[in-house]
Amino acid sequence: MSGPIYAIGDVHGQIDMLHFALELISVDGGKDAQVVFLGDYVDRGPDSRAVVQLLIDGVADGRNWIVLRGNHDRYLTRFLDDKIVNDSRTRPDLMWWNPILGGDKTLASYGVQARDGDPIGPVHDAALAAVPEEHRSFLTGLPLLHQTEDILFVHAGIRPGVPLEDQIEDDLIWIRDGFLDDPRNHGRLVVHGHTALEAPQHFGNRIDLDGGSGYGRPLYPAVFEGANCWLLTGQGRLALTP
């Protein structure tokens, strides 16, 4: 069995929560702890820019961090790259910066104001000028999954029964139907976020670490030893079991 590995679910611009989660990890595992971030660093919360910069700085400083891509991170890069303002897996009437999706908060953190219904061109021009190329290239280059002997870390989940090499990006960052309700053993424990709960939950074959920080609920860091999981709290480890 390898050493402990830590994971942080969807951050959604909650920079203060992220600092606290990293402090809990440092207390439990030290400054060299391996941490997997499960995606969705932007949207809904107050300071997406600061979250992205923290991740960039940590990786540049040689921290033992693995930073995965989420669907909200792709919202931002697709908009910057191609002016795409929605996704095939969301309501077609929702622009990315609609408050329901939270892109307005991301743009505001870069100094760009956008309201639902605003014309795309001017918002796109302002965003291109405001978002540092470093942030854009960082989010674009993020991997989609990370494996250990016991665990598969991914943003949303996997298409059950499909080999990992044949999984498609849209499923890895978006899937719910067909995965959340599938009880089979996937070969490894799947640790994911994406589907917000009231608190992280262990479902036997998967663990959902998205406790809803994008909606103001706490951000829960977790530690894994093999396939055993604990949530980190100010009072220490709390076992997370099926």
PDB file of C-alpha atoms in Angstrom:
ATOM      1  CA  MET A   1       0.000   0.000   0.000  1.00  0.00           C
ATOM      2  CA  SER A   2       1.324   3.445  -0.935  1.00  0.00           C
ATOM      3  CA  GLY A   3       1.473   6.372   1.472  1.00  0.00           C
ATOM      4  CA  PRO A   4      -1.441   8.701   2.242  1.00  0.00           C
ATOM      5  CA  ILE A   5      -2.904  10.715  -0.590  1.00  0.00           C
ATOM      6  CA  TYR A   6      -5.164  13.711  -0.045  1.00  0.00           C
ATOM      7  CA  ALA A   7      -8.005  15.021  -2.179  1.00  0.00           C
ATOM      8  CA  ILE A   8      -9.980  18.251  -2.395  1.00  0.00           C
ATOM      9  CA  GLY A   9     -13.303  18.433  -4.212  1.00  0.00           C
ATOM     10  CA  ASP A  10     -14.894  21.298  -6.108  1.00  0.00           C
ATOM     11  CA  VAL A  11     -13.484  24.634  -4.902  1.00  0.00           C
ATOM     12  CA  HIS A  12     -15.635  27.022  -6.984  1.00  0.00           C
ATOM     13  CA  GLY A  13     -13.743  30.213  -6.236  1.00  0.00           C
ATOM     14  CA  GLN A  14     -13.777  29.759  -2.459  1.00  0.00           C
ATOM     15  CA  ILE A  15     -10.234  30.913  -1.760  1.00  0.00           C
ATOM     16  CA  ASP A  16     -10.604  31.153   2.033  1.00  0.00           C
ATOM     17  CA  MET A  17     -12.035  27.637   2.215  1.00  0.00           C
ATOM     18  CA  LEU A  18      -9.186  26.389   0.052  1.00  0.00           C
ATOM     19  CA  HIS A  19      -6.572  27.939   2.340  1.00  0.00           C
ATOM     20  CA  PHE A  20      -8.223  26.261   5.326  1.00  0.00           C
ATOM     21  CA  ALA A  21      -8.407  22.883   3.563  1.00  0.00           C
ATOM     22  CA  LEU A  22      -4.711  23.079   2.707  1.00  0.00           C
ATOM     23  CA  GLU A  23      -3.896  23.982   6.316  1.00  0.00           C
ATOM     24  CA  LEU A  24      -5.756  20.866   7.509  1.00  0.00           C
ATOM     25  CA  ILE A  25      -3.810  18.754   5.023  1.00  0.00           C
ATOM     26  CA  SER A  26      -0.517  20.270   6.138  1.00  0.00           C
ATOM     27  CA  VAL A  27      -1.301  19.503   9.786  1.00  0.00           C
ATOM     28  CA  ASP A  28      -2.195  15.900   8.952  1.00  0.00           C
ATOM     29  CA  GLY A  29       0.388  15.100   6.299  1.00  0.00           C
ATOM     30  CA  GLY A  30       3.035  17.821   6.263  1.00  0.00           C
ATOM     31  CA  LYS A  31       4.003  20.294   3.578  1.00  0.00           C
ATOM     32  CA  ASP A  32       5.041  17.537   1.145  1.00  0.00           C
ATOM     33  CA  ALA A  33       1.681  15.739   1.209  1.00  0.00           C
ATOM     34  CA  GLN A  34       0.415  14.552  -2.158  1.00  0.00           C
ATOM     35  CA  VAL A  35      -2.846  16.304  -3.000  1.00  0.00           C
ATOM     36  CA  VAL A  36      -5.261  15.613  -5.853  1.00  0.00           C
ATOM     37  CA  PHE A  37      -7.598  18.473  -6.756  1.00  0.00           C
ATOM     38  CA  LEU A  38     -10.773  17.224  -8.428  1.00  0.00           C
ATOM     39  CA  GLY A  39     -11.590  20.194 -10.659  1.00  0.00           C
ATOM     40  CA  ASP A  40     -14.062  23.087 -10.773  1.00  0.00           C
ATOM     41  CA  TYR A  41     -11.783  25.803  -9.423  1.00  0.00           C
ATOM     42  CA  VAL A  42     -13.899  28.600 -10.903  1.00  0.00           C
ATOM     43  CA  ASP A  43     -17.512  29.874 -10.909  1.00  0.00           C
ATOM     44  CA  ARG A  44     -20.066  30.672  -8.206  1.00  0.00           C
ATOM     45  CA  GLY A  45     -17.623  31.590  -5.406  1.00  0.00           C
ATOM     46  CA  PRO A  46     -16.073  35.023  -4.834  1.00  0.00           C
ATOM     47  CA  ASP A  47     -12.482  34.683  -6.063  1.00  0.00           C
ATOM     48  CA  SER A  48     -11.820  32.228  -8.873  1.00  0.00           C
ATOM     49  CA  ARG A  49      -8.791  34.212  -9.983  1.00  0.00           C
ATOM     50  CA  ALA A  50      -7.089  33.768  -6.608  1.00  0.00           C
ATOM     51  CA  VAL A  51      -7.848  30.041  -6.587  1.00  0.00           C
ATOM     52  CA  VAL A  52      -6.301  29.522 -10.021  1.00  0.00           C
ATOM     53  CA  GLN A  53      -3.266  31.597  -9.062  1.00  0.00           C
ATOM     54  CA  LEU A  54      -2.770  29.582  -5.868  1.00  0.00           C
ATOM     55  CA  LEU A  55      -2.777  26.356  -7.868  1.00  0.00           C
ATOM     56  CA  ILE A  56      -0.359  27.755 -10.442  1.00  0.00           C
ATOM     57  CA  ASP A  57       1.994  28.968  -7.727  1.00  0.00           C
ATOM     58  CA  GLY A  58       1.849  25.667  -5.844  1.00  0.00           C
ATOM     59  CA  VAL A  59       2.698  23.628  -8.923  1.00  0.00           C
ATOM     60  CA  ALA A  60       5.472  26.068  -9.858  1.00  0.00           C
ATOM     61  CA  ASP A  61       6.915  25.780  -6.337  1.00  0.00           C
ATOM     62  CA  GLY A  62       7.158  22.015  -6.713  1.00  0.00           C
ATOM     63  CA  ARG A  63       4.292  21.072  -4.424  1.00  0.00           C
ATOM     64  CA  ASN A  64       3.209  17.445  -4.768  1.00  0.00           C
ATOM     65  CA  TRP A  65      -0.083  18.442  -6.362  1.00  0.00           C
ATOM     66  CA  ILE A  66      -2.127  16.824  -9.122  1.00  0.00           C
ATOM     67  CA  VAL A  67      -4.676  19.256 -10.530  1.00  0.00           C
ATOM     68  CA  LEU A  68      -7.514  17.757 -12.587  1.00  0.00           C
ATOM     69  CA  ARG A  69      -9.897  19.522 -14.938  1.00  0.00           C
ATOM     70  CA  GLY A  70     -13.591  20.045 -14.231  1.00  0.00           C
ATOM     71  CA  ASN A  71     -16.476  21.110 -16.434  1.00  0.00           C
ATOM     72  CA  HIS A  72     -16.554  24.635 -15.011  1.00  0.00           C
ATOM     73  CA  ASP A  73     -12.878  25.082 -15.772  1.00  0.00           C
ATOM     74  CA  ARG A  74     -13.695  24.141 -19.365  1.00  0.00           C
ATOM     75  CA  TYR A  75     -16.507  26.693 -19.456  1.00  0.00           C
ATOM     76  CA  LEU A  76     -13.906  29.421 -18.952  1.00  0.00           C
ATOM     77  CA  THR A  77     -11.346  28.131 -21.450  1.00  0.00           C
ATOM     78  CA  ARG A  78     -13.955  27.364 -24.119  1.00  0.00           C
ATOM     79  CA  PHE A  79     -15.332  30.859 -23.810  1.00  0.00           C
ATOM     80  CA  LEU A  80     -11.884  32.401 -24.146  1.00  0.00           C
ATOM     81  CA  ASP A  81     -10.901  30.121 -27.026  1.00  0.00           C
ATOM     82  CA  ASP A  82     -14.101  29.910 -29.051  1.00  0.00           C
ATOM     83  CA  LYS A  83     -16.738  32.243 -27.546  1.00  0.00           C
ATOM     84  CA  ILE A  84     -18.745  29.196 -26.439  1.00  0.00           C
ATOM     85  CA  VAL A  85     -21.181  30.311 -23.745  1.00  0.00           C
ATOM     86  CA  ASN A  86     -23.009  27.073 -22.930  1.00  0.00           C
ATOM     87  CA  ASP A  87     -22.569  23.325 -23.057  1.00  0.00           C
ATOM     88  CA  SER A  88     -24.536  20.500 -24.610  1.00  0.00           C
ATOM     89  CA  ARG A  89     -25.109  19.053 -21.136  1.00  0.00           C
ATOM     90  CA  THR A  90     -26.705  22.168 -19.681  1.00  0.00           C
ATOM     91  CA  ARG A  91     -29.901  24.041 -20.472  1.00  0.00           C
ATOM     92  CA  PRO A  92     -29.459  25.717 -23.866  1.00  0.00           C
ATOM     93  CA  ASP A  93     -30.907  28.969 -22.575  1.00  0.00           C
ATOM     94  CA  LEU A  94     -28.218  29.368 -19.880  1.00  0.00           C
ATOM     95  CA  MET A  95     -25.192  31.430 -20.782  1.00  0.00           C
ATOM     96  CA  TRP A  96     -22.062  30.535 -18.813  1.00  0.00           C
ATOM     97  CA  TRP A  97     -22.193  33.818 -16.896  1.00  0.00           C
ATOM     98  CA  ASN A  98     -25.778  33.280 -15.779  1.00  0.00           C
ATOM     99  CA  PRO A  99     -25.698  33.290 -11.939  1.00  0.00           C
ATOM    100  CA  ILE A 100     -27.015  29.709 -11.931  1.00  0.00           C
ATOM    101  CA  LEU A 101     -23.762  28.545 -13.526  1.00  0.00           C
ATOM    102  CA  GLY A 102     -21.703  31.223 -11.830  1.00  0.00           C
ATOM    103  CA  GLY A 103     -19.450  32.441 -14.618  1.00  0.00           C
ATOM    104  CA  ASP A 104     -20.414  35.995 -13.719  1.00  0.00           C
ATOM    105  CA  LYS A 105     -18.479  35.579 -10.449  1.00  0.00           C
ATOM    106  CA  THR A 106     -15.450  34.228 -12.297  1.00  0.00           C
ATOM    107  CA  LEU A 107     -15.421  37.134 -14.735  1.00  0.00           C
ATOM    108  CA  ALA A 108     -15.895  39.614 -11.883  1.00  0.00           C
ATOM    109  CA  SER A 109     -12.832  38.191 -10.127  1.00  0.00           C
ATOM    110  CA  TYR A 110     -10.855  39.218 -13.234  1.00  0.00           C
ATOM    111  CA  GLY A 111     -12.502  42.647 -13.293  1.00  0.00           C
ATOM    112  CA  VAL A 112     -15.020  41.887 -16.054  1.00  0.00           C
ATOM    113  CA  GLN A 113     -18.702  42.575 -15.500  1.00  0.00           C
ATOM    114  CA  ALA A 114     -21.235  40.409 -17.352  1.00  0.00           C
ATOM    115  CA  ARG A 115     -24.968  40.078 -16.911  1.00  0.00           C
ATOM    116  CA  ASP A 116     -27.236  37.424 -18.348  1.00  0.00           C
ATOM    117  CA  GLY A 117     -28.216  38.470 -21.842  1.00  0.00           C
ATOM    118  CA  ASP A 118     -25.213  40.710 -22.462  1.00  0.00           C
ATOM    119  CA  PRO A 119     -23.858  40.435 -26.014  1.00  0.00           C
ATOM    120  CA  ILE A 120     -21.057  37.911 -26.308  1.00  0.00           C
ATOM    121  CA  GLY A 121     -18.560  39.967 -28.295  1.00  0.00           C
ATOM    122  CA  PRO A 122     -17.828  42.765 -25.812  1.00  0.00           C
ATOM    123  CA  VAL A 123     -17.695  40.343 -22.856  1.00  0.00           C
ATOM    124  CA  HIS A 124     -15.320  38.105 -24.788  1.00  0.00           C
ATOM    125  CA  ASP A 125     -13.048  41.017 -25.696  1.00  0.00           C
ATOM    126  CA  ALA A 126     -12.910  42.169 -22.082  1.00  0.00           C
ATOM    127  CA  ALA A 127     -12.230  38.641 -20.821  1.00  0.00           C
ATOM    128  CA  LEU A 128      -9.393  38.090 -23.304  1.00  0.00           C
ATOM    129  CA  ALA A 129      -7.777  41.276 -22.078  1.00  0.00           C
ATOM    130  CA  ALA A 130      -8.293  40.483 -18.395  1.00  0.00           C
ATOM    131  CA  VAL A 131      -7.524  36.775 -17.963  1.00  0.00           C
ATOM    132  CA  PRO A 132      -3.754  36.169 -17.856  1.00  0.00           C
ATOM    133  CA  GLU A 133      -2.433  33.809 -20.510  1.00  0.00           C
ATOM    134  CA  GLU A 134      -0.812  31.854 -17.680  1.00  0.00           C
ATOM    135  CA  HIS A 135      -4.239  31.092 -16.210  1.00  0.00           C
ATOM    136  CA  ARG A 136      -5.703  30.190 -19.569  1.00  0.00           C
ATOM    137  CA  SER A 137      -2.912  27.778 -20.532  1.00  0.00           C
ATOM    138  CA  PHE A 138      -2.839  26.235 -17.050  1.00  0.00           C
ATOM    139  CA  LEU A 139      -6.534  25.351 -17.105  1.00  0.00           C
ATOM    140  CA  THR A 140      -6.379  24.149 -20.709  1.00  0.00           C
ATOM    141  CA  GLY A 141      -3.529  21.749 -19.972  1.00  0.00           C
ATOM    142  CA  LEU A 142      -4.981  20.006 -16.928  1.00  0.00           C
ATOM    143  CA  PRO A 143      -5.309  16.196 -16.999  1.00  0.00           C
ATOM    144  CA  LEU A 144      -8.666  14.471 -16.701  1.00  0.00           C
ATOM    145  CA  LEU A 145      -7.866  11.684 -14.228  1.00  0.00           C
ATOM    146  CA  HIS A 146      -5.281  10.245 -11.859  1.00  0.00           C
ATOM    147  CA  GLN A 147      -4.885   6.621 -10.760  1.00  0.00           C
ATOM    148  CA  THR A 148      -3.287   4.881  -7.827  1.00  0.00           C
ATOM    149  CA  GLU A 149      -3.286   1.177  -7.060  1.00  0.00           C
ATOM    150  CA  ASP A 150      -6.585   1.527  -5.209  1.00  0.00           C
ATOM    151  CA  ILE A 151      -8.246   4.726  -6.424  1.00  0.00           C
ATOM    152  CA  LEU A 152      -9.298   6.504  -9.590  1.00  0.00           C
ATOM    153  CA  PHE A 153      -9.577  10.258  -9.134  1.00  0.00           C
ATOM    154  CA  VAL A 154     -11.736  12.093 -11.688  1.00  0.00           C
ATOM    155  CA  HIS A 155     -13.959  15.159 -11.708  1.00  0.00           C
ATOM    156  CA  ALA A 156     -17.406  13.710 -12.456  1.00  0.00           C
ATOM    157  CA  GLY A 157     -17.042   9.959 -12.864  1.00  0.00           C
ATOM    158  CA  ILE A 158     -16.671   7.344 -15.580  1.00  0.00           C
ATOM    159  CA  ARG A 159     -18.853   5.567 -18.087  1.00  0.00           C
ATOM    160  CA  PRO A 160     -19.240   2.131 -16.409  1.00  0.00           C
ATOM    161  CA  GLY A 161     -17.956  -0.799 -18.405  1.00  0.00           C
ATOM    162  CA  VAL A 162     -15.848   1.346 -20.746  1.00  0.00           C
ATOM    163  CA  PRO A 163     -12.048   0.902 -20.540  1.00  0.00           C
ATOM    164  CA  LEU A 164     -10.267   3.977 -19.192  1.00  0.00           C
ATOM    165  CA  GLU A 165      -8.407   4.508 -22.457  1.00  0.00           C
ATOM    166  CA  ASP A 166     -11.780   4.734 -24.245  1.00  0.00           C
ATOM    167  CA  GLN A 167     -13.452   7.136 -21.827  1.00  0.00           C
ATOM    168  CA  ILE A 168     -14.368  10.495 -23.374  1.00  0.00           C
ATOM    169  CA  GLU A 169     -13.774  13.896 -21.838  1.00  0.00           C
ATOM    170  CA  ASP A 170     -17.457  14.848 -21.751  1.00  0.00           C
ATOM    171  CA  ASP A 171     -18.193  11.869 -19.505  1.00  0.00           C
ATOM    172  CA  LEU A 172     -15.160  12.353 -17.255  1.00  0.00           C
ATOM    173  CA  ILE A 173     -16.112  15.964 -16.491  1.00  0.00           C
ATOM    174  CA  TRP A 174     -19.910  15.781 -16.802  1.00  0.00           C
ATOM    175  CA  ILE A 175     -21.365  12.318 -16.209  1.00  0.00           C
ATOM    176  CA  ARG A 176     -24.153  11.695 -13.725  1.00  0.00           C
ATOM    177  CA  ASP A 177     -26.756   9.429 -15.339  1.00  0.00           C
ATOM    178  CA  GLY A 178     -25.436   5.924 -15.769  1.00  0.00           C
ATOM    179  CA  PHE A 179     -22.659   6.401 -13.220  1.00  0.00           C
ATOM    180  CA  LEU A 180     -24.183   7.662  -9.990  1.00  0.00           C
ATOM    181  CA  ASP A 181     -26.811   4.922 -10.034  1.00  0.00           C
ATOM    182  CA  ASP A 182     -24.426   2.097 -11.028  1.00  0.00           C
ATOM    183  CA  PRO A 183     -23.601  -0.187  -8.066  1.00  0.00           C
ATOM    184  CA  ARG A 184     -20.910  -2.305  -9.735  1.00  0.00           C
ATOM    185  CA  ASN A 185     -17.266  -2.444  -8.689  1.00  0.00           C
ATOM    186  CA  HIS A 186     -15.274  -0.302 -11.128  1.00  0.00           C
ATOM    187  CA  GLY A 187     -11.965  -2.023 -10.396  1.00  0.00           C
ATOM    188  CA  ARG A 188     -10.828   0.887  -8.237  1.00  0.00           C
ATOM    189  CA  LEU A 189     -12.656   3.122  -5.816  1.00  0.00           C
ATOM    190  CA  VAL A 190     -13.756   6.152  -7.867  1.00  0.00           C
ATOM    191  CA  VAL A 191     -13.255   9.455  -6.035  1.00  0.00           C
ATOM    192  CA  HIS A 192     -15.025  12.369  -7.695  1.00  0.00           C
ATOM    193  CA  GLY A 193     -16.831  15.655  -7.220  1.00  0.00           C
ATOM    194  CA  HIS A 194     -19.191  17.454  -9.632  1.00  0.00           C
ATOM    195  CA  THR A 195     -22.483  16.382  -8.051  1.00  0.00           C
ATOM    196  CA  ALA A 196     -23.021  18.617  -5.052  1.00  0.00           C
ATOM    197  CA  LEU A 197     -24.260  16.970  -1.859  1.00  0.00           C
ATOM    198  CA  GLU A 198     -24.908  18.339   1.605  1.00  0.00           C
ATOM    199  CA  ALA A 199     -21.608  16.690   2.631  1.00  0.00           C
ATOM    200  CA  PRO A 200     -19.223  14.106   1.138  1.00  0.00           C
ATOM    201  CA  GLN A 201     -20.612  10.584   1.000  1.00  0.00           C
ATOM    202  CA  HIS A 202     -19.219   7.068   0.502  1.00  0.00           C
ATOM    203  CA  PHE A 203     -21.334   4.880  -1.785  1.00  0.00           C
ATOM    204  CA  GLY A 204     -19.236   1.731  -1.591  1.00  0.00           C
ATOM    205  CA  ASN A 205     -17.859   1.811  -5.138  1.00  0.00           C
ATOM    206  CA  ARG A 206     -17.353   5.579  -5.246  1.00  0.00           C
ATOM    207  CA  ILE A 207     -16.929   8.605  -3.011  1.00  0.00           C
ATOM    208  CA  ASP A 208     -18.405  12.005  -3.850  1.00  0.00           C
ATOM    209  CA  LEU A 209     -16.323  14.770  -2.220  1.00  0.00           C
ATOM    210  CA  ASP A 210     -18.401  17.695  -3.502  1.00  0.00           C
ATOM    211  CA  GLY A 211     -20.007  18.978  -0.338  1.00  0.00           C
ATOM    212  CA  GLY A 212     -21.408  22.063  -2.049  1.00  0.00           C
ATOM    213  CA  SER A 213     -18.772  24.742  -1.474  1.00  0.00           C
ATOM    214  CA  GLY A 214     -20.080  26.475  -4.599  1.00  0.00           C
ATOM    215  CA  TYR A 215     -23.280  27.055  -2.653  1.00  0.00           C
ATOM    216  CA  GLY A 216     -21.553  28.208   0.524  1.00  0.00           C
ATOM    217  CA  ARG A 217     -21.215  24.858   2.280  1.00  0.00           C
ATOM    218  CA  PRO A 218     -17.818  23.739   3.637  1.00  0.00           C
ATOM    219  CA  LEU A 219     -14.973  22.453   1.489  1.00  0.00           C
ATOM    220  CA  TYR A 220     -13.965  19.026   2.783  1.00  0.00           C
ATOM    221  CA  PRO A 221     -10.430  17.731   2.277  1.00  0.00           C
ATOM    222  CA  ALA A 222     -10.039  13.969   2.519  1.00  0.00           C
ATOM    223  CA  VAL A 223      -7.155  11.591   3.149  1.00  0.00           C
ATOM    224  CA  PHE A 224      -6.856   8.088   1.719  1.00  0.00           C
ATOM    225  CA  GLU A 225      -4.718   5.216   2.940  1.00  0.00           C
ATOM    226  CA  GLY A 226      -5.287   2.490   0.408  1.00  0.00           C
ATOM    227  CA  ALA A 227      -9.018   2.663  -0.218  1.00  0.00           C
ATOM    228  CA  ASN A 228      -9.803   3.800   3.355  1.00  0.00           C
ATOM    229  CA  CYS A 229     -11.003   7.373   3.629  1.00  0.00           C
ATOM    230  CA  TRP A 230     -11.186  10.032   6.333  1.00  0.00           C
ATOM    231  CA  LEU A 231     -12.405  13.613   6.129  1.00  0.00           C
ATOM    232  CA  LEU A 232     -10.140  16.184   7.746  1.00  0.00           C
ATOM    233  CA  THR A 233     -11.678  18.522  10.299  1.00  0.00           C
ATOM    234  CA  GLY A 234     -10.407  20.986  12.843  1.00  0.00           C
ATOM    235  CA  GLN A 235     -10.738  18.178  15.394  1.00  0.00           C
ATOM    236  CA  GLY A 236      -8.789  15.617  13.338  1.00  0.00           C
ATOM    237  CA  ARG A 237      -9.780  12.735  11.047  1.00  0.00           C
ATOM    238  CA  LEU A 238     -13.388  11.623  10.642  1.00  0.00           C
ATOM    239  CA  ALA A 239     -13.852   8.188   9.039  1.00  0.00           C
ATOM    240  CA  LEU A 240     -15.947   8.199   5.865  1.00  0.00           C
ATOM    241  CA  THR A 241     -17.503   4.763   5.332  1.00  0.00           C
ATOM    242  CA  PRO A 242     -20.304   3.344   3.161  1.00  0.00           C
TER     243      PRO A 242
END
